[in-house]
Each structure stands twice: as C-alpha cells, then as structure tokens.
Coordinates of C-alpha atoms in Angstrom, one line a residue:
Chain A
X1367 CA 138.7 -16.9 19.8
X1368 CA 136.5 -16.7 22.5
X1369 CA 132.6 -16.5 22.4
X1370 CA 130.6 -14.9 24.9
X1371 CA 128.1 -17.8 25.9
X1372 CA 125.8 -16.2 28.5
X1373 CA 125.4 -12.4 29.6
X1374 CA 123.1 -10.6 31.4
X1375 CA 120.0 -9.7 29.4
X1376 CA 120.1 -6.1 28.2
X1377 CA 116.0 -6.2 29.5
X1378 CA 117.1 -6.3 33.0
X1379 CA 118.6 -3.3 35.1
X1380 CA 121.7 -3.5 37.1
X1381 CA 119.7 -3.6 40.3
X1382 CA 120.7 -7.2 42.1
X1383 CA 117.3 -9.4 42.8
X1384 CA 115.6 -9.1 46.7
X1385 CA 114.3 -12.6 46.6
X1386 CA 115.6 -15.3 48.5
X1387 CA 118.7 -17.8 47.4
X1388 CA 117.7 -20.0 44.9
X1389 CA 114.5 -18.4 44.4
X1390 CA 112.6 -19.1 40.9
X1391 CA 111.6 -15.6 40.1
X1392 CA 115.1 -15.0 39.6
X1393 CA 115.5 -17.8 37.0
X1394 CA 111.7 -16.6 35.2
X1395 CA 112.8 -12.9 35.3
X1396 CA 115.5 -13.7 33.2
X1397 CA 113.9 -15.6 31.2
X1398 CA 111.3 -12.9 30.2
X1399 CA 114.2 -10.1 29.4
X1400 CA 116.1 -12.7 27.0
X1401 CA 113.1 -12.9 25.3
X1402 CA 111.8 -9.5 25.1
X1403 CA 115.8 -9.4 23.8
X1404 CA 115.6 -11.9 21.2
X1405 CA 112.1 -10.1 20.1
X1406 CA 113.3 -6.9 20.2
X1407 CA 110.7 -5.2 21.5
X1408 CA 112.1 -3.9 24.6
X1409 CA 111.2 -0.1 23.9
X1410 CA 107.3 -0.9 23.1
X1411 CA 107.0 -3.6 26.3
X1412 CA 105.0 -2.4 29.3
X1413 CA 105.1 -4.7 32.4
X1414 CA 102.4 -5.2 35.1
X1415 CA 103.6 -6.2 38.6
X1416 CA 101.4 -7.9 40.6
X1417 CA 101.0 -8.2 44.8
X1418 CA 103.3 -10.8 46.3
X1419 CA 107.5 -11.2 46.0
X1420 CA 107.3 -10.3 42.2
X1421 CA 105.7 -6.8 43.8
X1422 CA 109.4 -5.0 43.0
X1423 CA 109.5 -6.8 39.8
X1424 CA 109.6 -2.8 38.3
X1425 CA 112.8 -2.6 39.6
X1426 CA 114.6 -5.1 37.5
X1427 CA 112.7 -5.2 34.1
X1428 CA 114.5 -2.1 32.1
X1429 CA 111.4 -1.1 30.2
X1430 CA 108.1 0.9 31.5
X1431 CA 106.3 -0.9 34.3
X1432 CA 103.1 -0.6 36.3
X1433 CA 102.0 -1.7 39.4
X1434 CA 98.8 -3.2 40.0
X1435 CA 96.6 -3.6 43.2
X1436 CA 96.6 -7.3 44.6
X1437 CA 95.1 -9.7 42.4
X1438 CA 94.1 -6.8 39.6
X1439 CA 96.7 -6.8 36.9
X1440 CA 95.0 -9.0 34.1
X1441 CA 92.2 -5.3 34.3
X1442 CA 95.1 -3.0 34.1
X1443 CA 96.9 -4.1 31.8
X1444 CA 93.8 -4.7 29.6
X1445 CA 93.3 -1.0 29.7
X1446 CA 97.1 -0.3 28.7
X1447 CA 96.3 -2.5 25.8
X1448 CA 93.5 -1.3 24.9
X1449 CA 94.8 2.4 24.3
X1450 CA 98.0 1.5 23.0
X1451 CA 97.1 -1.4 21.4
X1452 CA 100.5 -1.6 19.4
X1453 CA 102.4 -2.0 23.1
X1454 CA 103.2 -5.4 24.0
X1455 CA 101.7 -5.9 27.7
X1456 CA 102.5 -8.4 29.7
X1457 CA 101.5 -9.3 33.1
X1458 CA 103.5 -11.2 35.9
X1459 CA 101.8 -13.0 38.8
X1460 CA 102.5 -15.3 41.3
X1461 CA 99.8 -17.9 42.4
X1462 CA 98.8 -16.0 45.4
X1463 CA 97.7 -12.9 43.5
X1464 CA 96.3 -14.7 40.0
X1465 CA 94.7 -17.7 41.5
X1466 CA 92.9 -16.1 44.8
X1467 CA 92.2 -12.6 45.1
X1468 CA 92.9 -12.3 41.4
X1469 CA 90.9 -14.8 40.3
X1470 CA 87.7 -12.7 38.8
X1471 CA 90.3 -10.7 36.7
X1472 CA 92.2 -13.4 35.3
X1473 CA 89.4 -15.9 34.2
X1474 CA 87.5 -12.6 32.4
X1475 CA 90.5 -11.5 30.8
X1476 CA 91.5 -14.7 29.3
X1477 CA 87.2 -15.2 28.6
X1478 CA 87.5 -11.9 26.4
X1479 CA 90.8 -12.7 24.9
X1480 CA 92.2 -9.4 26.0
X1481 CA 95.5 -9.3 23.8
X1482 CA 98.1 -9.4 26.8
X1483 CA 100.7 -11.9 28.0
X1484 CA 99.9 -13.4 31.8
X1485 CA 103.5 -15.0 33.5
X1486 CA 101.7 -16.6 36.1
X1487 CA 104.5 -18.3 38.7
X1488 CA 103.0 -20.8 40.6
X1489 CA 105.1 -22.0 43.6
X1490 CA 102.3 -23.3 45.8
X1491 CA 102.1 -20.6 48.8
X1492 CA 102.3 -17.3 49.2
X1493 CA 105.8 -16.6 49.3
X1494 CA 105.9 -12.7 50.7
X1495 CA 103.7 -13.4 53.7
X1496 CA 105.2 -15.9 54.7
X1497 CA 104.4 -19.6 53.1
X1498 CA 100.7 -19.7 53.7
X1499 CA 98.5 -22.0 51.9
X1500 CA 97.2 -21.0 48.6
X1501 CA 94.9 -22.0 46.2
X1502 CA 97.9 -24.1 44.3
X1503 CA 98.7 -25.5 47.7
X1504 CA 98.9 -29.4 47.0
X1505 CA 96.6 -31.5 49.2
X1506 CA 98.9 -32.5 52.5
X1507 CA 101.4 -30.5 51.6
X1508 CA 102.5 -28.2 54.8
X1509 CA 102.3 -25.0 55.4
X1510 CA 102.0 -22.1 58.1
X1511 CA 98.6 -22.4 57.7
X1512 CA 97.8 -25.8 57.3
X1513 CA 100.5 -27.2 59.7
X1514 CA 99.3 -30.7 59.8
X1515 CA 99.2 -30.6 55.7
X1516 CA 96.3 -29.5 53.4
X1517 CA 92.9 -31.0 54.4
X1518 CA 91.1 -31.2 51.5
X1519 CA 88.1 -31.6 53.4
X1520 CA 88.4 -28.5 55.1
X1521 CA 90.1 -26.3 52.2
X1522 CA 89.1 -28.1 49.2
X1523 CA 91.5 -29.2 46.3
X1524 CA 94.2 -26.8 44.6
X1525 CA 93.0 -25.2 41.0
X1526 CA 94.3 -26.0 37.8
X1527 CA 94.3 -22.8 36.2
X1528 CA 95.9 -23.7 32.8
X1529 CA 93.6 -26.3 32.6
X1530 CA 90.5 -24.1 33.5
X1531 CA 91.8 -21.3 31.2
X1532 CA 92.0 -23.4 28.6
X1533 CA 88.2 -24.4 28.3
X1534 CA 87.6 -21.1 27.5
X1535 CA 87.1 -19.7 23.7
X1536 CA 89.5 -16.5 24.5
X1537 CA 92.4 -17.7 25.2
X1538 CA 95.4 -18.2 22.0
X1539 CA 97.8 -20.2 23.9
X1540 CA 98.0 -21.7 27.4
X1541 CA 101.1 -23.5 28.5
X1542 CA 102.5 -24.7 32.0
X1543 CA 106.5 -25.3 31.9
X1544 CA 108.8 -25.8 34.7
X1545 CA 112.1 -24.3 35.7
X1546 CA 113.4 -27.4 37.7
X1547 CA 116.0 -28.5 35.9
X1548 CA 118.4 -26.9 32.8
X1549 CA 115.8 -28.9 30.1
X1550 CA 112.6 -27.6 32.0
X1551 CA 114.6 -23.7 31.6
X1552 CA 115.2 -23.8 28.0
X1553 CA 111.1 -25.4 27.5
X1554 CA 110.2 -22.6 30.0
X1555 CA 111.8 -20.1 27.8
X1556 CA 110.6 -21.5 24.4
X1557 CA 106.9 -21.4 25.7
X1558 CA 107.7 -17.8 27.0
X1559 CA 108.5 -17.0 23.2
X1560 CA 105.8 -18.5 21.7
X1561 CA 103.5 -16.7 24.0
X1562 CA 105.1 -13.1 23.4
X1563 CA 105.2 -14.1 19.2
X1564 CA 101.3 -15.1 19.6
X1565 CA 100.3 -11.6 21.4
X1566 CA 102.4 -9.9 18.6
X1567 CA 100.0 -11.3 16.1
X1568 CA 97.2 -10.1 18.1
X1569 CA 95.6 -13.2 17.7
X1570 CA 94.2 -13.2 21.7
X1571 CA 94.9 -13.8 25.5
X1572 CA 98.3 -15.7 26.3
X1573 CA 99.3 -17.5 29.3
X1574 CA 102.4 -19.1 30.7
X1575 CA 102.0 -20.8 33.8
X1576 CA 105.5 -21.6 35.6
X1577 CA 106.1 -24.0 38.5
X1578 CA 108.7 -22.7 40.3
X1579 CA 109.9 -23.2 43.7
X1580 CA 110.3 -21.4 47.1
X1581 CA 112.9 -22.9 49.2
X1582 CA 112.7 -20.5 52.2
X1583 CA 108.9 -20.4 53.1
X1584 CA 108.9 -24.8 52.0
X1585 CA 112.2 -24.9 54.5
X1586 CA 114.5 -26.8 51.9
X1587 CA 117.2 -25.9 50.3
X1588 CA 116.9 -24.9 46.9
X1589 CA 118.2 -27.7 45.2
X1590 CA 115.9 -30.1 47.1
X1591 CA 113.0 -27.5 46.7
X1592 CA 113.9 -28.2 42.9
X1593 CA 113.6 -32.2 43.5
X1594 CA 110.4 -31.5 45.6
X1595 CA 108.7 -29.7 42.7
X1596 CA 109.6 -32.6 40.4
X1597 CA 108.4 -35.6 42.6
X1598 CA 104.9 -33.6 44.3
X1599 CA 104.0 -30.7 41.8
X1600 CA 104.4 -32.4 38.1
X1601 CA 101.5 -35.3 38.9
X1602 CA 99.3 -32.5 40.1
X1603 CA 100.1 -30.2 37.6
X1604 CA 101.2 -31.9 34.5
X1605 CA 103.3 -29.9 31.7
X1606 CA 102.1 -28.8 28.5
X1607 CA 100.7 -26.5 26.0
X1608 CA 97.2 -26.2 27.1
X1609 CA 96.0 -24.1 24.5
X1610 CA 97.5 -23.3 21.0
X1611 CA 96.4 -21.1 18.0
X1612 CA 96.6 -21.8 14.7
X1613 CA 100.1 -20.7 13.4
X1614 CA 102.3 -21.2 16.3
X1615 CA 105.2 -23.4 15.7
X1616 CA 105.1 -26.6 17.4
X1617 CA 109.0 -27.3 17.0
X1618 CA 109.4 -28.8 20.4
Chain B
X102 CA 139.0 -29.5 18.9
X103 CA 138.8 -28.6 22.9
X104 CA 136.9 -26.3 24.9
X105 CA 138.0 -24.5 27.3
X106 CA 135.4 -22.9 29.1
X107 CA 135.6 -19.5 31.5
X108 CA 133.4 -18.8 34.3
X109 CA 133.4 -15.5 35.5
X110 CA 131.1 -15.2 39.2
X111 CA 130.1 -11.7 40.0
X112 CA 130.3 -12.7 44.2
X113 CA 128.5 -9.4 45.3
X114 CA 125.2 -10.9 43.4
X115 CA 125.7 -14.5 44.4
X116 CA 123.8 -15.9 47.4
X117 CA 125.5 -19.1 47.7
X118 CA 122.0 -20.9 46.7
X119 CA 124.3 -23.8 45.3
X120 CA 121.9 -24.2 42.5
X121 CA 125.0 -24.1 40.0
X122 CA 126.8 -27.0 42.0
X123 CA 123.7 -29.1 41.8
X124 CA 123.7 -29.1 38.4
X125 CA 127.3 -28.9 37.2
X126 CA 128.4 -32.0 34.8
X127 CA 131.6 -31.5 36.1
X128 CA 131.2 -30.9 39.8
X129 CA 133.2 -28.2 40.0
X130 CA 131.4 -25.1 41.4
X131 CA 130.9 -24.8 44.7
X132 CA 130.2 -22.5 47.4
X133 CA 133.4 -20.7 48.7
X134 CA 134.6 -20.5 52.6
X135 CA 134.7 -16.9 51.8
X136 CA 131.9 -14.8 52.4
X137 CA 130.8 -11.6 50.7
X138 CA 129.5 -8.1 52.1
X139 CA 126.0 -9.9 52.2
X140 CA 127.3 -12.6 54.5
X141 CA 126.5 -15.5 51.4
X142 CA 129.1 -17.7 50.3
X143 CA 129.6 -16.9 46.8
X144 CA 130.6 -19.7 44.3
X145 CA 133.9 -20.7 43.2
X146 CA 135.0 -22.7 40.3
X147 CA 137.9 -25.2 41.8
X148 CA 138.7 -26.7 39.0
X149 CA 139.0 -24.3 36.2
X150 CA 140.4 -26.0 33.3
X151 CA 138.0 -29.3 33.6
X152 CA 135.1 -26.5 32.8
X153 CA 133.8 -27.2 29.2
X154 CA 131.7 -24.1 29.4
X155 CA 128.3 -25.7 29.3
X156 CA 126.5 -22.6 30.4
X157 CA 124.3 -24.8 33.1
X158 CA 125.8 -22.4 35.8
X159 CA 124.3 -19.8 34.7
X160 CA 121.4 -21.2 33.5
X161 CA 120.1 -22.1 36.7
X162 CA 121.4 -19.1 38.6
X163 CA 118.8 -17.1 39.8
X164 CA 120.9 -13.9 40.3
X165 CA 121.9 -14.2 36.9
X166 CA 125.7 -13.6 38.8
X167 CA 127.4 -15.9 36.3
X168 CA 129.0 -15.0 32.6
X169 CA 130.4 -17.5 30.4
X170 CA 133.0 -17.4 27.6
X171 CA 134.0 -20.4 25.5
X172 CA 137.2 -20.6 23.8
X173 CA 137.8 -23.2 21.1
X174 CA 141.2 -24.6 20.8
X175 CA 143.2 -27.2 18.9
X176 CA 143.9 -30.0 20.7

C-alpha cells in the first residue's frame, strides 16, 4: 500500500512562490500552512504581510490576509486582535521590516503582550532592495552597502532581537530556529507549533525568529548560502527558546 | 520489509535551486539538462529504485514542487 508522505499544505494556494531559487521564505511559508493545518484553524487565521520579499506573502497563504505599511504589522495586527479576539493573528516579517523601520512596533507589542504570533525571518539584508545592510547584518559581512564588510565602528553591532524581546514581561514564548539543514526544518516547525498553541491559550505575545538564507543578494548558491548561515550566523545568533510560558511542552 | 520510495517533481514549480541534491542520503536527485518554460533546470530523480522515500527532498524544497509516496513491500 502506498502512503502519501509529503503533500502540499491545504493552507497554501496554488499560486507558485516569486522568490528566488533556494530562497528560505519558501521553506518558512510552508512551514506555517502545515501548521495552521495540523491546528486546524485555517478558517479563523488572519495573516499580516509585512514590507520586503514576504510583501506578496497574501498571495500564497489560503486564508484572509492583510497588508501592512513597512515596519507596521505588529500595530495592525494588534488591532485585528483586538476586535476579534477569538482570530488567530499572526504576523510575518523579515529583518528589514521588524528590526529597522519596524522596530517601535515590534518591541511595544511584545512589551504589552499583544496576543499575536510575530514570524520574524531574519536573513541578514534586505533581500527586495537589493542585499543592503541591515540591522541583522553580521559585523564584516559584505554587502551593497557596506562593500568592504560591516564596520562596526561606523554602523554599530547587529541586534539580537529574541534576546532583547525576551527581557521583556510581555512576551509568552520567544524562540530563534533555523531552516539550514532537514533537523533545523523539523525544530523550525516544532517552535512554529508551540508558538501558534501558546497564542491559542491567549496567554500573551509570541515570537519565532528564523534564520534563513538569501543566496541571490549574498551571491552563493543556495546550498552554500545554507553552509554560510551555519558557520557565520549560529555564533552570532545562537538557537533557542528565549522565552517560554508556563504550560508549553518542552518535548524537544 | 523494503521501501520503495516515489518522487513525483512538479518541473513547472521547480527552479533548479539544487537544495534537494544537497541534501539527498542517496545522491540521487539532480538538476536535469532539460529546462522548463521558466528557463530552470528542474530536478530529476536518476536513480529511482535506490529512493527510500525519506521525504528530505521535499523537506528542503522551497517551492514545495516535490510529493512523496512510500510503498512498503516484502522483501
């Protein structure tokens, strides 16, 4: 008898992805529809784009979306939760959009534990304009703004934002996974889970930060990309649950 | 008990990122000489009865282009 092993999620539309060969969103997209699947909440989910590659993310989630201005989707989708509070809102940001111009709305969300879900994909640039430095961007690391490598002395030091998040009272659970390899995926996916199941208990804000890779704008291809994340991101920005509430399952 | 894995590639949604190939156990998806109406190379499994039907294809695809079915079979 033969088993179906892997299909497309239900959550996502037949539209193919725009992004780029071997691209991460791909990879985290799907891993949000399997678990909106698994949860079964695909007919009370509303999605909040952000500004950046993930922009046409409405496109390819098959449940109602919004799109927010650049940097401003922790605000809006604190005011879809807050008049339908039995929705489950997420928002999905790239590092560009969450950690820069973004970065008022995201630290007061998570300080008033607004009850939403932040997928915040950090691939070190900003991938849509063209692989300039952001505030993720790892000291020396090239870019089409820093083409000699990040000077820390002129641009400062990249931002931890799961563990900034974290020191804050309103957050429920804080985690940074990785998508570079097929263990990272499943971890990536488990963290996804927890932080959908911990909104659903209403029990505060919820983050998942995902390193992910953008092998156009870092000019590698996109297995190397994956071994360049590995060897140069992880020191900097070291996996793990940053934050967890009471009551979640630490199975791991 | 044996497995006998099958990979079906949907070649319009692959881009020939050669993530799968990376990451096979078994080496044997690759990118094809063929292209499709994109201009990618899609993948192509070569070796179709070595595939144990892991799933790690489509685990790392990010076009979500791959399906897998596993038969189990007496050996």
């Amino acid at each position: 008898m033969a088993n179906t092993l892997f299909v497309r999620p239900e959550t996502l539309t037949p539209d193919p992805f725009h992004y780029c060969p071997g691209c991460g969103h791909g990879i985290i997209h799907r891993l949000v529809a399997e678990v909106i699947d698994e949860l079964g909440v695909r007919e009370t989910t509303i999605g909040v784009a952000s500004v950046g590659c993930s922009v046409l993310a409405y496109k390819y989630f098959n449940f109602d979306m919004q799109q927010a201005a650049h940097g401003r989707a922790p605000a809006v989708a604190t005011g879809i939760k807050r008049v339908l509070p039995d929705r489950v809102v997420f928002t999905y940001q790239g590092d560009g959009d969450l950690a820069s111009i973004g970065l008022a709305e995201i630290v007061h969300a998570a300080a008033r534990g607004e009850k939403i879900t932040v997928i915040f994909v950090n691939n070190a640039n900003y991938g849509m304009t063209g692989g300039q430095m952001a505030p993720t961007t790892l000291p020396g690391q090239k870019t089409t703004t820093s083409p000699a490598g990040r000077s820390v002395d002129q641009a400062g030091y990249p931002i931890r934002v799961s563990e900034m998040l974290a020191t804050l009272d309103g957050p429920a659970y804080i985690a940074r996974v990785s998508i570079h390899n097929p263990p990272q995926i499943f971890k990536a996916k488990k963290a996804i889970r927890k932080a959908f199941e911990t909104q659903l208990r209403g029990t505060g804000f919820t983050l998942v930060e995902v390193l992910s890779s953008c092998p156009t704008n870092w000019g590698m291809k996109p297995a190397e990309a994956f071994s360049w994340l590995e060897k140069n991101m992880l020191p900097y920005f070291p996996l793990g649950e940053y934050k967890a509430a009471s009551g979640v399952s630490q199975d791991d | 008990m044996a497995r006998a894995g099958k990979v079906k590639i949907d070649r319009e949604r692959c881009k020939g990122c050669a993530l799968c190939s990376a990451f096979c156990p078994k080496k044997i998806i690759k990118p094809s000489g063929d292209v499709n109406s994109f201009g990618y190379h899609p993948a192509e499994v070569r070796d179709l009865k070595n595939c144990t039907g892991c799933g790690i294809c489509a685990l790392v695809c990010p076009d979500v282009a791959i399906i897998i079915t596993r038969k189990e079979e007496a050996a």
